[in-house]
Amino acid sequence: MKQVITLSKNIAILVAILIITLNTKANSNTPTLLDVPSYSFTSTQSIVKYISFNGNLVNNTVCLSWVTSQELNNNYFEIERSFNGKDFSTVGLALDGFENDANKEYAFKDNSKLLENKEVVYYRLKQYDNDGKFNYGSLLAINLKSNNKVSIQLSPNPFVDNFSVKFIGIENATAEILI
């Protein structure tokens, strides 16, 4: 007898369940082990659907927020930062968000001294599933010297053939993209 148990997104620790069927012999009160089923564990592929990933500068602190509409097999997010858009390092973790209707909201604040005297900082989300596999979310650029509070979002990251760019600002303006 073989059974497969599929892990849900809320399982943090795998728990093996052993079902023992006991049969009492007619001539004895001693239980006898008849059948011990074997179990194999499989997990589903991680699916995280993002609604938004935004950031802005408030009093020398970068405030990041993102919202997901669906999370399947999600374990946690790493928040990564870069000052050149290529070399990223982990600056924080988000283990769980706040439920809001069907969506989940996350927030992270970066007030590192490394942000001082920089013009632009880049952030991306590294989403880990329960199996330790990971995927990258969108790339977000925050202008640290602008009074316009402009941010630029690039997705997907990394990209192969196509990408989309979203500019967020409080004033209407023309943007130029150099590749």
PDB file of C-alpha atoms in Angstrom:
ATOM      1  CA  MET A   1       0.000   0.000   0.000  1.00  0.00           C
ATOM      2  CA  LYS A   2       1.578   3.270  -1.118  1.00  0.00           C
ATOM      3  CA  GLN A   3       0.182   6.754  -0.563  1.00  0.00           C
ATOM      4  CA  VAL A   4       1.316  10.191  -1.708  1.00  0.00           C
ATOM      5  CA  ILE A   5       0.849  13.216   0.516  1.00  0.00           C
ATOM      6  CA  THR A   6       0.978  16.639  -1.150  1.00  0.00           C
ATOM      7  CA  LEU A   7       2.363  19.430   1.017  1.00  0.00           C
ATOM      8  CA  SER A   8       0.297  22.587   1.361  1.00  0.00           C
ATOM      9  CA  LYS A   9       1.750  26.080   1.682  1.00  0.00           C
ATOM     10  CA  ASN A  10       1.200  26.182   5.441  1.00  0.00           C
ATOM     11  CA  ILE A  11       3.274  23.137   6.306  1.00  0.00           C
ATOM     12  CA  ALA A  12       6.605  24.292   7.729  1.00  0.00           C
ATOM     13  CA  ILE A  13       7.826  20.957   9.049  1.00  0.00           C
ATOM     14  CA  LEU A  14       7.185  17.612   7.438  1.00  0.00           C
ATOM     15  CA  VAL A  15       5.463  15.201   9.758  1.00  0.00           C
ATOM     16  CA  ALA A  16       5.485  11.550   8.835  1.00  0.00           C
ATOM     17  CA  ILE A  17       2.449   9.617   9.945  1.00  0.00           C
ATOM     18  CA  LEU A  18       2.785   5.946  10.564  1.00  0.00           C
ATOM     19  CA  ILE A  19      -0.447   3.984  10.599  1.00  0.00           C
ATOM     20  CA  ILE A  20      -0.185   0.688  12.335  1.00  0.00           C
ATOM     21  CA  THR A  21      -2.873  -1.859  11.887  1.00  0.00           C
ATOM     22  CA  LEU A  22      -3.118  -4.218  14.760  1.00  0.00           C
ATOM     23  CA  ASN A  23      -4.733  -7.596  14.752  1.00  0.00           C
ATOM     24  CA  THR A  24      -5.310  -9.594  17.861  1.00  0.00           C
ATOM     25  CA  LYS A  25      -4.816 -13.291  17.422  1.00  0.00           C
ATOM     26  CA  ALA A  26      -7.627 -15.497  18.644  1.00  0.00           C
ATOM     27  CA  ASN A  27      -5.317 -17.403  21.003  1.00  0.00           C
ATOM     28  CA  SER A  28      -3.351 -14.388  22.286  1.00  0.00           C
ATOM     29  CA  ASN A  29      -3.906 -10.883  23.586  1.00  0.00           C
ATOM     30  CA  THR A  30      -0.641  -9.717  21.990  1.00  0.00           C
ATOM     31  CA  PRO A  31      -1.129  -7.267  19.114  1.00  0.00           C
ATOM     32  CA  THR A  32       0.568  -8.182  15.854  1.00  0.00           C
ATOM     33  CA  LEU A  33       1.821  -5.708  13.238  1.00  0.00           C
ATOM     34  CA  LEU A  34       0.069  -6.550   9.979  1.00  0.00           C
ATOM     35  CA  ASP A  35       0.591  -3.673   7.553  1.00  0.00           C
ATOM     36  CA  VAL A  36       2.828  -0.602   7.683  1.00  0.00           C
ATOM     37  CA  PRO A  37       2.149   1.552   4.638  1.00  0.00           C
ATOM     38  CA  SER A  38       5.027   3.453   3.047  1.00  0.00           C
ATOM     39  CA  TYR A  39       4.708   7.154   2.258  1.00  0.00           C
ATOM     40  CA  SER A  40       6.434   9.299  -0.303  1.00  0.00           C
ATOM     41  CA  PHE A  41       6.280  13.071  -0.056  1.00  0.00           C
ATOM     42  CA  THR A  42       6.009  15.314  -3.062  1.00  0.00           C
ATOM     43  CA  SER A  43       5.592  19.064  -3.155  1.00  0.00           C
ATOM     44  CA  THR A  44       3.930  21.193  -5.734  1.00  0.00           C
ATOM     45  CA  GLN A  45       5.802  23.796  -7.722  1.00  0.00           C
ATOM     46  CA  SER A  46       5.915  27.181  -6.083  1.00  0.00           C
ATOM     47  CA  ILE A  47       3.380  29.661  -7.465  1.00  0.00           C
ATOM     48  CA  VAL A  48       3.385  33.240  -6.264  1.00  0.00           C
ATOM     49  CA  LYS A  49       1.323  35.843  -8.109  1.00  0.00           C
ATOM     50  CA  TYR A  50       2.373  39.415  -7.415  1.00  0.00           C
ATOM     51  CA  ILE A  51      -0.094  42.291  -7.569  1.00  0.00           C
ATOM     52  CA  SER A  52       2.505  44.964  -6.834  1.00  0.00           C
ATOM     53  CA  PHE A  53       6.060  45.670  -5.685  1.00  0.00           C
ATOM     54  CA  ASN A  54       6.634  49.303  -4.730  1.00  0.00           C
ATOM     55  CA  GLY A  55       9.075  51.429  -2.824  1.00  0.00           C
ATOM     56  CA  ASN A  56       9.661  55.027  -1.842  1.00  0.00           C
ATOM     57  CA  LEU A  57      12.046  57.114   0.206  1.00  0.00           C
ATOM     58  CA  VAL A  58      10.746  58.512   3.495  1.00  0.00           C
ATOM     59  CA  ASN A  59      13.181  60.389   5.771  1.00  0.00           C
ATOM     60  CA  ASN A  60      16.265  58.572   4.447  1.00  0.00           C
ATOM     61  CA  THR A  61      14.569  55.180   4.797  1.00  0.00           C
ATOM     62  CA  VAL A  62      13.514  53.093   1.810  1.00  0.00           C
ATOM     63  CA  CYS A  63      10.060  51.641   2.468  1.00  0.00           C
ATOM     64  CA  LEU A  64       9.265  48.592   0.336  1.00  0.00           C
ATOM     65  CA  SER A  65       5.871  46.956   0.042  1.00  0.00           C
ATOM     66  CA  TRP A  66       4.476  44.155  -2.072  1.00  0.00           C
ATOM     67  CA  VAL A  67       1.184  42.350  -2.378  1.00  0.00           C
ATOM     68  CA  THR A  68       0.506  38.808  -3.571  1.00  0.00           C
ATOM     69  CA  SER A  69      -2.829  37.453  -4.724  1.00  0.00           C
ATOM     70  CA  GLN A  70      -1.834  33.785  -4.625  1.00  0.00           C
ATOM     71  CA  GLU A  71       0.830  31.809  -2.800  1.00  0.00           C
ATOM     72  CA  LEU A  72       1.263  28.081  -3.295  1.00  0.00           C
ATOM     73  CA  ASN A  73       4.193  26.290  -1.655  1.00  0.00           C
ATOM     74  CA  ASN A  74       5.707  29.638  -0.582  1.00  0.00           C
ATOM     75  CA  ASN A  75       8.093  29.555   2.370  1.00  0.00           C
ATOM     76  CA  TYR A  76       9.608  33.062   2.626  1.00  0.00           C
ATOM     77  CA  PHE A  77      11.043  36.041   0.752  1.00  0.00           C
ATOM     78  CA  GLU A  78      14.572  37.423   0.846  1.00  0.00           C
ATOM     79  CA  ILE A  79      14.893  41.127   0.126  1.00  0.00           C
ATOM     80  CA  GLU A  80      18.032  41.824  -1.891  1.00  0.00           C
ATOM     81  CA  ARG A  81      19.730  45.193  -2.462  1.00  0.00           C
ATOM     82  CA  SER A  82      22.235  46.428  -5.052  1.00  0.00           C
ATOM     83  CA  PHE A  83      23.831  49.758  -5.846  1.00  0.00           C
ATOM     84  CA  ASN A  84      24.769  48.844  -9.431  1.00  0.00           C
ATOM     85  CA  GLY A  85      21.765  46.710 -10.469  1.00  0.00           C
ATOM     86  CA  LYS A  86      23.938  43.600 -10.928  1.00  0.00           C
ATOM     87  CA  ASP A  87      25.539  42.555  -7.634  1.00  0.00           C
ATOM     88  CA  PHE A  88      22.867  41.878  -5.005  1.00  0.00           C
ATOM     89  CA  SER A  89      23.132  41.010  -1.329  1.00  0.00           C
ATOM     90  CA  THR A  90      20.452  39.960   1.123  1.00  0.00           C
ATOM     91  CA  VAL A  91      19.332  42.732   3.479  1.00  0.00           C
ATOM     92  CA  GLY A  92      16.282  41.130   5.063  1.00  0.00           C
ATOM     93  CA  LEU A  93      13.712  38.350   5.241  1.00  0.00           C
ATOM     94  CA  ALA A  94       9.920  38.349   5.124  1.00  0.00           C
ATOM     95  CA  LEU A  95       8.547  35.151   6.597  1.00  0.00           C
ATOM     96  CA  ASP A  96       4.850  35.907   6.378  1.00  0.00           C
ATOM     97  CA  GLY A  97       2.592  38.753   5.350  1.00  0.00           C
ATOM     98  CA  PHE A  98      -0.675  40.146   6.625  1.00  0.00           C
ATOM     99  CA  GLU A  99      -3.910  38.742   5.248  1.00  0.00           C
ATOM    100  CA  ASN A 100      -6.113  41.340   3.582  1.00  0.00           C
ATOM    101  CA  ASP A 101      -9.164  39.724   1.989  1.00  0.00           C
ATOM    102  CA  ALA A 102      -7.710  37.337  -0.618  1.00  0.00           C
ATOM    103  CA  ASN A 103      -4.381  39.203  -0.802  1.00  0.00           C
ATOM    104  CA  LYS A 104      -1.278  39.105   1.359  1.00  0.00           C
ATOM    105  CA  GLU A 105       0.615  42.328   2.106  1.00  0.00           C
ATOM    106  CA  TYR A 106       4.309  42.574   2.975  1.00  0.00           C
ATOM    107  CA  ALA A 107       6.512  45.476   4.064  1.00  0.00           C
ATOM    108  CA  PHE A 108      10.213  46.044   4.640  1.00  0.00           C
ATOM    109  CA  LYS A 109      12.176  49.138   5.678  1.00  0.00           C
ATOM    110  CA  ASP A 110      15.824  49.703   4.793  1.00  0.00           C
ATOM    111  CA  ASN A 111      17.514  52.492   6.755  1.00  0.00           C
ATOM    112  CA  SER A 112      21.080  51.253   6.320  1.00  0.00           C
ATOM    113  CA  LYS A 113      23.949  53.752   6.528  1.00  0.00           C
ATOM    114  CA  LEU A 114      25.076  52.310   3.168  1.00  0.00           C
ATOM    115  CA  LEU A 115      22.244  54.292   1.516  1.00  0.00           C
ATOM    116  CA  GLU A 116      23.936  57.598   2.386  1.00  0.00           C
ATOM    117  CA  ASN A 117      25.679  59.348  -0.509  1.00  0.00           C
ATOM    118  CA  LYS A 118      24.150  56.965  -3.069  1.00  0.00           C
ATOM    119  CA  GLU A 119      21.997  58.140  -5.940  1.00  0.00           C
ATOM    120  CA  VAL A 120      20.105  54.976  -6.808  1.00  0.00           C
ATOM    121  CA  VAL A 121      19.417  51.732  -4.977  1.00  0.00           C
ATOM    122  CA  TYR A 122      17.952  48.578  -6.531  1.00  0.00           C
ATOM    123  CA  TYR A 123      15.839  45.957  -4.795  1.00  0.00           C
ATOM    124  CA  ARG A 124      14.478  42.587  -5.818  1.00  0.00           C
ATOM    125  CA  LEU A 125      12.585  39.803  -4.093  1.00  0.00           C
ATOM    126  CA  LYS A 126      13.945  36.277  -3.956  1.00  0.00           C
ATOM    127  CA  GLN A 127      11.041  33.935  -3.191  1.00  0.00           C
ATOM    128  CA  TYR A 128      11.859  30.541  -1.658  1.00  0.00           C
ATOM    129  CA  ASP A 129       9.486  27.593  -1.781  1.00  0.00           C
ATOM    130  CA  ASN A 130       9.212  24.813   0.794  1.00  0.00           C
ATOM    131  CA  ASP A 131      11.727  22.673  -1.147  1.00  0.00           C
ATOM    132  CA  GLY A 132      14.465  25.331  -0.995  1.00  0.00           C
ATOM    133  CA  LYS A 133      14.075  26.295  -4.660  1.00  0.00           C
ATOM    134  CA  PHE A 134      13.809  30.000  -5.428  1.00  0.00           C
ATOM    135  CA  ASN A 135      12.538  32.496  -8.004  1.00  0.00           C
ATOM    136  CA  TYR A 136      13.234  36.188  -8.484  1.00  0.00           C
ATOM    137  CA  GLY A 137      10.558  38.850  -8.567  1.00  0.00           C
ATOM    138  CA  SER A 138      10.658  42.255 -10.197  1.00  0.00           C
ATOM    139  CA  LEU A 139      13.570  44.674 -10.000  1.00  0.00           C
ATOM    140  CA  LEU A 140      12.776  47.992  -8.323  1.00  0.00           C
ATOM    141  CA  ALA A 141      14.983  51.098  -8.602  1.00  0.00           C
ATOM    142  CA  ILE A 142      14.645  53.921  -6.075  1.00  0.00           C
ATOM    143  CA  ASN A 143      16.188  57.345  -6.733  1.00  0.00           C
ATOM    144  CA  LEU A 144      17.691  58.437  -3.408  1.00  0.00           C
ATOM    145  CA  LYS A 145      18.561  62.018  -4.435  1.00  0.00           C
ATOM    146  CA  SER A 146      15.377  63.058  -6.190  1.00  0.00           C
ATOM    147  CA  ASN A 147      12.714  65.257  -4.651  1.00  0.00           C
ATOM    148  CA  ASN A 148      10.248  63.781  -7.159  1.00  0.00           C
ATOM    149  CA  LYS A 149      10.158  60.403  -5.388  1.00  0.00           C
ATOM    150  CA  VAL A 150      10.452  58.509  -8.653  1.00  0.00           C
ATOM    151  CA  SER A 151      10.795  54.743  -8.732  1.00  0.00           C
ATOM    152  CA  ILE A 152      11.295  52.431 -11.675  1.00  0.00           C
ATOM    153  CA  GLN A 153      10.115  48.840 -11.777  1.00  0.00           C
ATOM    154  CA  LEU A 154      11.450  46.252 -14.253  1.00  0.00           C
ATOM    155  CA  SER A 155       9.908  42.808 -14.650  1.00  0.00           C
ATOM    156  CA  PRO A 156      10.564  39.968 -15.032  1.00  0.00           C
ATOM    157  CA  ASN A 157      14.045  39.852 -13.578  1.00  0.00           C
ATOM    158  CA  PRO A 158      16.108  38.302 -14.944  1.00  0.00           C
ATOM    159  CA  PHE A 159      14.611  38.569 -18.431  1.00  0.00           C
ATOM    160  CA  VAL A 160      15.485  36.868 -21.715  1.00  0.00           C
ATOM    161  CA  ASP A 161      13.584  38.370 -24.640  1.00  0.00           C
ATOM    162  CA  ASN A 162      10.994  40.765 -23.244  1.00  0.00           C
ATOM    163  CA  PHE A 163      10.551  42.952 -20.196  1.00  0.00           C
ATOM    164  CA  SER A 164       8.241  45.679 -18.983  1.00  0.00           C
ATOM    165  CA  VAL A 165       9.170  48.918 -17.261  1.00  0.00           C
ATOM    166  CA  LYS A 166       6.878  50.846 -14.916  1.00  0.00           C
ATOM    167  CA  PHE A 167       7.648  54.359 -13.717  1.00  0.00           C
ATOM    168  CA  ILE A 168       6.041  55.683 -10.576  1.00  0.00           C
ATOM    169  CA  GLY A 169       6.233  59.396  -9.738  1.00  0.00           C
ATOM    170  CA  ILE A 170       4.197  62.242  -8.391  1.00  0.00           C
ATOM    171  CA  GLU A 171       4.661  64.391 -11.506  1.00  0.00           C
ATOM    172  CA  ASN A 172       4.112  63.664 -15.200  1.00  0.00           C
ATOM    173  CA  ALA A 173       7.423  63.558 -17.051  1.00  0.00           C
ATOM    174  CA  THR A 174       9.217  61.893 -19.940  1.00  0.00           C
ATOM    175  CA  ALA A 175      11.535  58.983 -19.217  1.00  0.00           C
ATOM    176  CA  GLU A 176      14.439  57.703 -21.256  1.00  0.00           C
ATOM    177  CA  ILE A 177      15.592  54.071 -21.124  1.00  0.00           C
ATOM    178  CA  LEU A 178      19.099  53.171 -22.251  1.00  0.00           C
ATOM    179  CA  ILE A 179      19.909  49.508 -22.799  1.00  0.00           C
TER     180      ILE A 179
END
